[in-house]
mmCIF file of C-alpha atoms in Angstrom:
data_model
loop_
_atom_site.group_PDB
_atom_site.id
_atom_site.type_symbol
_atom_site.label_atom_id
_atom_site.label_comp_id
_atom_site.label_asym_id
_atom_site.label_seq_id
_atom_site.Cartn_x
_atom_site.Cartn_y
_atom_site.Cartn_z
ATOM 1 C CA MET A 19 -66.932 -193.633 68.960
ATOM 2 C CA ARG A 20 -65.231 -190.293 69.138
ATOM 3 C CA SER A 21 -63.513 -189.205 72.366
ATOM 4 C CA THR A 22 -66.121 -186.656 73.345
ATOM 5 C CA GLN A 23 -67.087 -185.823 76.910
ATOM 6 C CA ARG A 24 -70.205 -187.982 76.676
ATOM 7 C CA SER A 25 -68.387 -191.009 75.315
ATOM 8 C CA GLU A 26 -65.584 -190.717 77.877
ATOM 9 C CA SER A 27 -68.011 -191.376 80.714
ATOM 10 C CA MET A 28 -69.305 -194.407 78.839
ATOM 11 C CA HIS A 29 -65.739 -195.615 78.288
ATOM 12 C CA SER A 30 -65.011 -195.460 81.995
ATOM 13 C CA PHE A 31 -68.186 -197.452 82.680
ATOM 14 C CA PHE A 32 -67.332 -200.266 80.258
ATOM 15 C CA ASN A 33 -63.673 -200.381 81.285
ATOM 16 C CA LYS A 34 -64.771 -202.190 84.450
ATOM 17 C CA TYR A 35 -65.901 -205.191 82.381
ATOM 18 C CA ILE A 36 -63.918 -205.289 79.126
ATOM 19 C CA THR A 37 -60.502 -204.314 77.825
ATOM 20 C CA ARG A 38 -59.091 -203.480 74.417
ATOM 21 C CA ASN A 39 -58.042 -207.093 73.950
ATOM 22 C CA SER A 40 -61.552 -208.484 74.579
ATOM 23 C CA SER A 41 -63.139 -210.352 71.666
ATOM 24 C CA LEU A 42 -66.510 -209.526 70.172
ATOM 25 C CA ILE A 43 -68.137 -212.533 71.836
ATOM 26 C CA GLN A 44 -66.764 -211.442 75.221
ATOM 27 C CA PHE A 45 -68.085 -207.945 74.608
ATOM 28 C CA VAL A 46 -71.629 -209.227 73.992
ATOM 29 C CA LYS A 47 -71.590 -211.286 77.187
ATOM 30 C CA GLN A 48 -70.102 -208.518 79.309
ATOM 31 C CA TYR A 49 -72.538 -206.004 77.817
ATOM 32 C CA ASP A 50 -75.429 -207.895 79.383
ATOM 33 C CA ASN A 51 -73.576 -207.927 82.689
ATOM 34 C CA CYS A 52 -73.039 -204.178 82.432
ATOM 35 C CA LEU A 53 -76.726 -203.506 81.892
ATOM 36 C CA GLY A 54 -77.711 -205.768 84.787
ATOM 37 C CA SER A 55 -75.273 -204.055 87.106
ATOM 38 C CA ARG A 56 -76.477 -200.615 86.011
ATOM 39 C CA GLU A 57 -80.126 -201.548 86.583
ATOM 40 C CA GLN A 58 -79.340 -202.947 90.042
ATOM 41 C CA ALA A 59 -77.487 -199.784 91.006
ATOM 42 C CA GLU A 60 -80.426 -197.661 89.858
ATOM 43 C CA ARG A 61 -82.885 -199.751 91.885
ATOM 44 C CA GLU A 62 -80.760 -199.340 95.011
ATOM 45 C CA SER A 63 -80.444 -195.616 94.359
ATOM 46 C CA ASP A 64 -84.207 -195.251 93.921
ATOM 47 C CA ALA A 65 -84.856 -197.151 97.138
ATOM 48 C CA ALA A 66 -82.404 -194.924 98.987
ATOM 49 C CA ASP A 67 -84.045 -191.794 97.580
ATOM 50 C CA PHE A 68 -87.475 -192.790 98.877
ATOM 51 C CA HIS A 69 -86.524 -194.409 102.178
ATOM 52 C CA THR A 70 -83.559 -192.341 103.388
ATOM 53 C CA VAL A 71 -82.952 -188.614 103.786
ATOM 54 C CA ILE A 72 -79.720 -186.650 103.503
ATOM 55 C CA PRO A 73 -79.712 -184.055 106.308
ATOM 56 C CA CYS A 74 -79.621 -180.417 105.348
ATOM 57 C CA ALA A 75 -76.382 -178.524 105.935
ATOM 58 C CA THR A 76 -78.113 -175.238 106.715
ATOM 59 C CA LYS A 77 -81.414 -173.975 108.066
ATOM 60 C CA SER A 78 -82.425 -172.598 104.698
ATOM 61 C CA SER A 79 -85.924 -173.481 103.510
ATOM 62 C CA ILE A 80 -84.647 -173.451 99.936
ATOM 63 C CA GLU A 81 -82.229 -176.270 100.698
ATOM 64 C CA ALA A 82 -85.081 -178.232 102.295
ATOM 65 C CA GLN A 83 -87.063 -177.750 99.073
ATOM 66 C CA PHE A 84 -84.276 -179.267 96.973
ATOM 67 C CA GLN A 85 -83.882 -182.030 99.550
ATOM 68 C CA GLU A 86 -87.478 -183.109 99.003
ATOM 69 C CA ALA A 87 -87.456 -182.807 95.201
ATOM 70 C CA TYR A 88 -84.044 -184.054 94.021
ATOM 71 C CA THR A 89 -82.389 -187.437 94.128
ATOM 72 C CA HIS A 90 -79.564 -188.017 96.581
ATOM 73 C CA ALA A 91 -76.871 -187.710 93.923
ATOM 74 C CA LYS A 92 -78.173 -184.411 92.548
ATOM 75 C CA PHE A 93 -79.015 -183.030 95.994
ATOM 76 C CA ARG A 94 -75.397 -183.554 97.085
ATOM 77 C CA GLU A 95 -74.318 -181.340 94.189
ATOM 78 C CA VAL A 96 -76.824 -178.646 95.139
ATOM 79 C CA GLN A 97 -75.954 -178.956 98.820
ATOM 80 C CA ALA A 98 -72.321 -178.189 98.036
ATOM 81 C CA GLN A 99 -73.444 -174.730 96.937
ATOM 82 C CA PHE A 100 -74.961 -174.109 100.379
ATOM 83 C CA ARG A 101 -71.746 -175.090 102.102
ATOM 84 C CA GLY A 102 -69.890 -171.947 101.230
ATOM 85 C CA TYR A 103 -68.129 -169.808 103.801
ATOM 86 C CA SER A 104 -69.747 -166.686 105.147
ATOM 87 C CA VAL A 105 -67.472 -163.718 105.692
ATOM 88 C CA TYR A 106 -68.473 -161.037 108.180
ATOM 89 C CA GLU A 107 -66.922 -157.688 108.967
ATOM 90 C CA VAL A 108 -67.402 -156.965 112.657
ATOM 91 C CA GLY A 109 -66.833 -153.419 113.888
ATOM 92 C CA GLU A 110 -65.595 -152.546 117.369
ATOM 93 C CA GLN A 111 -65.750 -149.071 118.889
ATOM 94 C CA VAL A 112 -62.496 -148.699 120.818
ATOM 95 C CA SER A 113 -62.885 -144.985 121.594
ATOM 96 C CA SER A 114 -64.711 -141.952 120.283
ATOM 97 C CA SER A 115 -62.196 -141.595 117.478
ATOM 98 C CA ILE A 116 -61.030 -145.199 116.912
ATOM 99 C CA PHE A 117 -63.238 -147.775 115.190
ATOM 100 C CA ASN A 118 -61.610 -151.136 114.358
ATOM 101 C CA LYS A 119 -62.936 -153.715 111.899
ATOM 102 C CA PHE A 120 -62.263 -157.454 112.073
ATOM 103 C CA VAL A 121 -62.957 -160.062 109.381
ATOM 104 C CA VAL A 122 -64.687 -163.212 110.724
ATOM 105 C CA THR A 123 -65.029 -166.336 108.559
ATOM 106 C CA TYR A 124 -67.834 -168.732 109.413
ATOM 107 C CA ASP A 125 -68.414 -172.284 108.102
ATOM 108 C CA SER A 126 -72.031 -173.298 108.643
ATOM 109 C CA VAL A 127 -71.431 -177.022 108.037
ATOM 110 C CA ALA A 128 -68.543 -177.624 110.405
ATOM 111 C CA VAL A 129 -69.706 -174.760 112.673
ATOM 112 C CA GLU A 130 -66.197 -173.303 112.570
ATOM 113 C CA VAL A 131 -65.440 -169.652 113.065
ATOM 114 C CA LYS A 132 -62.155 -167.815 112.723
ATOM 115 C CA CYS A 133 -61.483 -164.196 113.519
ATOM 116 C CA GLN A 134 -58.758 -161.929 112.256
ATOM 117 C CA CYS A 135 -57.782 -160.896 115.781
ATOM 118 C CA LEU A 136 -56.551 -164.477 116.538
ATOM 119 C CA LEU A 137 -57.522 -164.296 120.205
ATOM 120 C CA PHE A 138 -58.399 -167.987 120.332
ATOM 121 C CA GLU A 139 -55.075 -168.992 118.801
ATOM 122 C CA SER A 140 -53.112 -166.878 121.281
ATOM 123 C CA ARG A 141 -55.100 -167.160 124.533
ATOM 124 C CA GLY A 142 -57.392 -170.132 123.979
ATOM 125 C CA ILE A 143 -60.695 -168.241 124.385
ATOM 126 C CA MET A 144 -63.176 -167.064 121.779
ATOM 127 C CA CYS A 145 -63.232 -163.362 120.992
ATOM 128 C CA ARG A 146 -66.282 -161.107 121.076
ATOM 129 C CA HIS A 147 -66.232 -160.796 117.280
ATOM 130 C CA ALA A 148 -66.595 -164.548 116.727
ATOM 131 C CA LEU A 149 -69.232 -164.811 119.449
ATOM 132 C CA SER A 150 -71.277 -162.060 117.835
ATOM 133 C CA VAL A 151 -71.222 -163.922 114.505
ATOM 134 C CA LEU A 152 -72.302 -167.183 116.170
ATOM 135 C CA SER A 153 -75.104 -165.317 117.890
ATOM 136 C CA PHE A 154 -76.176 -163.787 114.556
ATOM 137 C CA GLU A 155 -76.171 -167.261 112.962
ATOM 138 C CA GLN A 156 -78.328 -168.511 115.868
ATOM 139 C CA VAL A 157 -75.835 -171.181 116.910
ATOM 140 C CA SER A 158 -76.958 -172.627 120.239
ATOM 141 C CA GLN A 159 -73.696 -174.424 121.160
ATOM 142 C CA VAL A 160 -70.127 -174.015 119.974
ATOM 143 C CA SER A 161 -68.046 -176.891 118.681
ATOM 144 C CA PRO A 162 -66.112 -178.881 121.336
ATOM 145 C CA ARG A 163 -62.880 -177.853 119.632
ATOM 146 C CA TYR A 164 -63.308 -174.380 121.125
ATOM 147 C CA ILE A 165 -63.505 -175.762 124.673
ATOM 148 C CA LEU A 166 -59.909 -176.594 125.513
ATOM 149 C CA GLU A 167 -59.433 -179.510 127.887
ATOM 150 C CA ARG A 168 -56.596 -177.892 129.800
ATOM 151 C CA TRP A 169 -58.992 -175.273 131.160
ATOM 152 C CA SER A 170 -61.699 -177.764 132.118
ATOM 153 C CA LYS A 171 -62.522 -178.116 135.797
ATOM 154 C CA LYS A 172 -62.859 -181.882 135.335
ATOM 155 C CA VAL A 173 -59.164 -182.341 134.541
ATOM 156 C CA LYS A 174 -57.116 -183.821 137.381
ATOM 157 C CA ARG A 175 -54.005 -181.716 137.690
ATOM 158 C CA ARG A 176 -50.997 -183.518 139.192
ATOM 159 C CA HIS A 177 -48.925 -180.376 139.642
ATOM 160 C CA ILE A 178 -50.858 -179.459 142.800
ATOM 161 C CA HIS A 179 -48.336 -181.521 144.797
ATOM 162 C CA ILE A 180 -45.453 -179.372 143.585
ATOM 163 C CA LYS A 181 -44.882 -176.288 145.705
ATOM 164 C CA SER A 182 -43.251 -173.048 144.678
ATOM 165 C CA SER A 183 -39.999 -171.688 146.047
ATOM 166 C CA HIS A 184 -41.940 -169.199 148.178
ATOM 167 C CA ASP A 185 -43.357 -172.086 150.204
ATOM 168 C CA GLU A 186 -39.972 -173.680 150.901
ATOM 169 C CA SER A 187 -40.087 -172.893 154.605
ATOM 170 C CA LEU A 188 -43.625 -174.252 154.918
ATOM 171 C CA MET A 189 -43.102 -177.311 152.749
ATOM 172 C CA GLU A 190 -43.637 -180.620 154.510
ATOM 173 C CA PRO A 191 -40.997 -183.364 154.305
ATOM 174 C CA ARG A 192 -43.402 -185.577 152.397
ATOM 175 C CA SER A 193 -43.958 -182.886 149.753
ATOM 176 C CA LYS A 194 -40.202 -182.453 149.358
ATOM 177 C CA ARG A 195 -39.723 -186.171 148.867
ATOM 178 C CA PHE A 196 -42.588 -186.198 146.369
ATOM 179 C CA ASP A 197 -40.969 -183.415 144.323
ATOM 180 C CA GLN A 198 -37.664 -185.277 144.229
ATOM 181 C CA LEU A 199 -39.302 -188.517 143.116
ATOM 182 C CA VAL A 200 -41.328 -186.793 140.414
ATOM 183 C CA PHE A 201 -38.251 -185.048 139.054
ATOM 184 C CA ARG A 202 -36.233 -188.258 138.827
ATOM 185 C CA SER A 203 -39.080 -190.406 137.492
ATOM 186 C CA GLN A 204 -39.841 -187.861 134.776
ATOM 187 C CA ASN A 205 -36.327 -188.151 133.400
ATOM 188 C CA ILE A 206 -36.505 -191.940 133.509
ATOM 189 C CA CYS A 207 -39.883 -192.013 131.763
ATOM 190 C CA GLU A 208 -38.690 -189.715 128.986
ATOM 191 C CA PHE A 209 -35.734 -191.993 128.340
ATOM 192 C CA ALA A 210 -37.731 -195.250 128.553
ATOM 193 C CA SER A 211 -40.499 -194.045 126.234
ATOM 194 C CA GLU A 212 -38.125 -194.056 123.262
ATOM 195 C CA SER A 213 -38.824 -197.759 122.555
ATOM 196 C CA GLU A 214 -41.105 -200.609 123.559
ATOM 197 C CA GLU A 215 -38.185 -202.586 124.992
ATOM 198 C CA LEU A 216 -37.131 -199.807 127.371
ATOM 199 C CA THR A 217 -40.747 -199.250 128.370
ATOM 200 C CA ALA A 218 -41.144 -202.940 129.249
ATOM 201 C CA ILE A 219 -37.964 -202.825 131.349
ATOM 202 C CA LEU A 220 -39.274 -199.817 133.259
ATOM 203 C CA HIS A 221 -42.643 -201.509 133.874
ATOM 204 C CA CYS A 222 -40.851 -204.566 135.262
ATOM 205 C CA ALA A 223 -38.721 -202.370 137.505
ATOM 206 C CA TYR A 224 -41.842 -200.571 138.763
ATOM 207 C CA ASP A 225 -43.464 -203.912 139.640
ATOM 208 C CA ASN A 226 -40.388 -205.058 141.578
ATOM 209 C CA VAL A 227 -40.124 -201.769 143.461
ATOM 210 C CA MET A 228 -43.814 -201.829 144.372
ATOM 211 C CA ALA A 229 -43.464 -205.388 145.701
ATOM 212 C CA GLU A 230 -40.483 -204.373 147.872
ATOM 213 C CA ILE A 231 -42.337 -201.309 149.171
ATOM 214 C CA GLU A 232 -45.405 -203.347 150.108
ATOM 215 C CA ALA A 233 -43.245 -205.953 151.884
ATOM 216 C CA LEU A 234 -41.386 -203.244 153.811
ATOM 217 C CA LYS A 235 -44.627 -201.528 154.820
ATOM 218 C CA ALA A 236 -46.080 -204.819 156.051
ATOM 219 C CA LYS A 237 -42.890 -205.582 158.018
ATOM 220 C CA ARG A 238 -42.874 -202.133 159.611
ATOM 221 C CA LYS A 239 -46.518 -202.455 160.498
ATOM 222 C CA GLY A 240 -45.899 -205.716 162.391
ATOM 223 C CA THR A 241 -42.836 -204.345 164.188
ATOM 224 C CA SER A 242 -44.586 -201.160 165.246
ATOM 225 C CA SER A 243 -47.531 -203.086 166.721
ATOM 226 C CA LEU A 244 -45.188 -205.397 168.701
ATOM 227 C CA SER A 245 -43.124 -202.564 170.128
ATOM 228 C CA HIS A 246 -46.318 -200.777 171.117
ATOM 229 C CA GLU A 247 -47.460 -203.795 173.152
ATOM 230 C CA GLU A 248 -44.055 -204.102 174.873
ATOM 231 C CA ALA A 249 -44.166 -200.423 175.793
ATOM 232 C CA ASN A 250 -47.555 -200.887 177.393
ATOM 233 C CA LEU A 251 -46.309 -203.847 179.480
ATOM 234 C CA GLU A 252 -43.308 -201.883 180.717
ATOM 235 C CA SER A 253 -45.543 -198.988 181.740
ATOM 236 C CA VAL A 254 -47.809 -201.356 183.663
ATOM 237 C CA ASN A 255 -44.832 -202.870 185.528
ATOM 238 C CA GLU A 256 -43.586 -199.448 186.468
ATOM 239 C CA LEU A 257 -46.982 -198.569 187.876
ATOM 240 C CA GLN A 258 -47.198 -201.777 189.902
ATOM 241 C CA SER A 259 -43.646 -201.643 191.266
ATOM 242 C CA PRO A 260 -42.600 -198.033 191.731
ATOM 243 C CA PRO A 261 -38.981 -197.469 192.785
ATOM 244 C CA ARG A 262 -38.355 -196.678 196.441
ATOM 245 C CA ILE A 263 -37.010 -193.214 197.183
ATOM 246 C CA ARG A 264 -34.848 -192.696 200.297
ATOM 247 C CA THR A 265 -35.869 -189.562 202.174
ATOM 248 C CA ARG A 266 -33.349 -187.130 203.563
ATOM 249 C CA GLY A 267 -32.765 -186.538 207.262
ATOM 250 C CA ARG A 268 -33.305 -188.720 210.309
ATOM 251 C CA PRO A 269 -36.034 -191.332 209.868
ATOM 252 C CA LYS A 270 -39.067 -190.732 212.025
ATOM 253 C CA LYS A 271 -40.328 -193.435 214.350
ATOM 254 C CA ARG A 272 -43.886 -194.458 213.774
ATOM 255 C CA LEU A 273 -46.258 -195.949 216.307
ATOM 256 C CA GLY A 274 -46.693 -199.650 215.931
ATOM 257 C CA SER A 275 -43.539 -200.126 213.942
ATOM 258 C CA LYS A 276 -42.526 -203.109 216.110
ATOM 259 C CA LEU A 277 -45.946 -204.647 215.688
ATOM 260 C CA GLU A 278 -45.694 -204.312 211.898
ATOM 261 C CA LYS A 279 -42.389 -206.083 211.913
#
């Protein structure tokens, strides 16, 4: 066979079963295997065409027409033609004499939009030009990639414990100690994260420190409760036995003093 475009596809098909060194008897046997494999693949393809559906990439009724008529293999080729980029030129009236134009590229499959003004790349928010194109394309929701996590209200921000220099006079001692610990631990973590071995050493050190802190807190808790009870007993004794105070001047005689004695 000549090396034409039609025969090349047939060569690639038979190359899975035979080689140039195969004998004629081997070719006859493998030829039957080739036909059986081809028929099985066609049966599976026909079953997939009738029992499964490839979703449309756009809202075009023409694409839905090809989806219903063509096989999956041919519909994928046609669908690739619908997946082209749409380019819009959005105008913006800045003033009575200035009218700017911005090029917006829109991908209907990935629902991606990119504007020439690059507002999203610089400030992390979508510009009015891109939003107008999405509205024109009747897109109900934007892709999650345009909702940056760092601006989400669900993110727990740890920097709220760190105060600015303007609040130095109002900063509590606990906040100061927290800032110092965070500063030192950040340097240690950056150094330990260079390897698994250093990370394991730091984890072990954290466990030992936490155990010592818990033991110290428990010891202080027991000591503080005991000292509190002793202080209460001393206050009770002072109330029961108040110290005698000697008055100034000549002591006055009271009636019945001899009888009391």
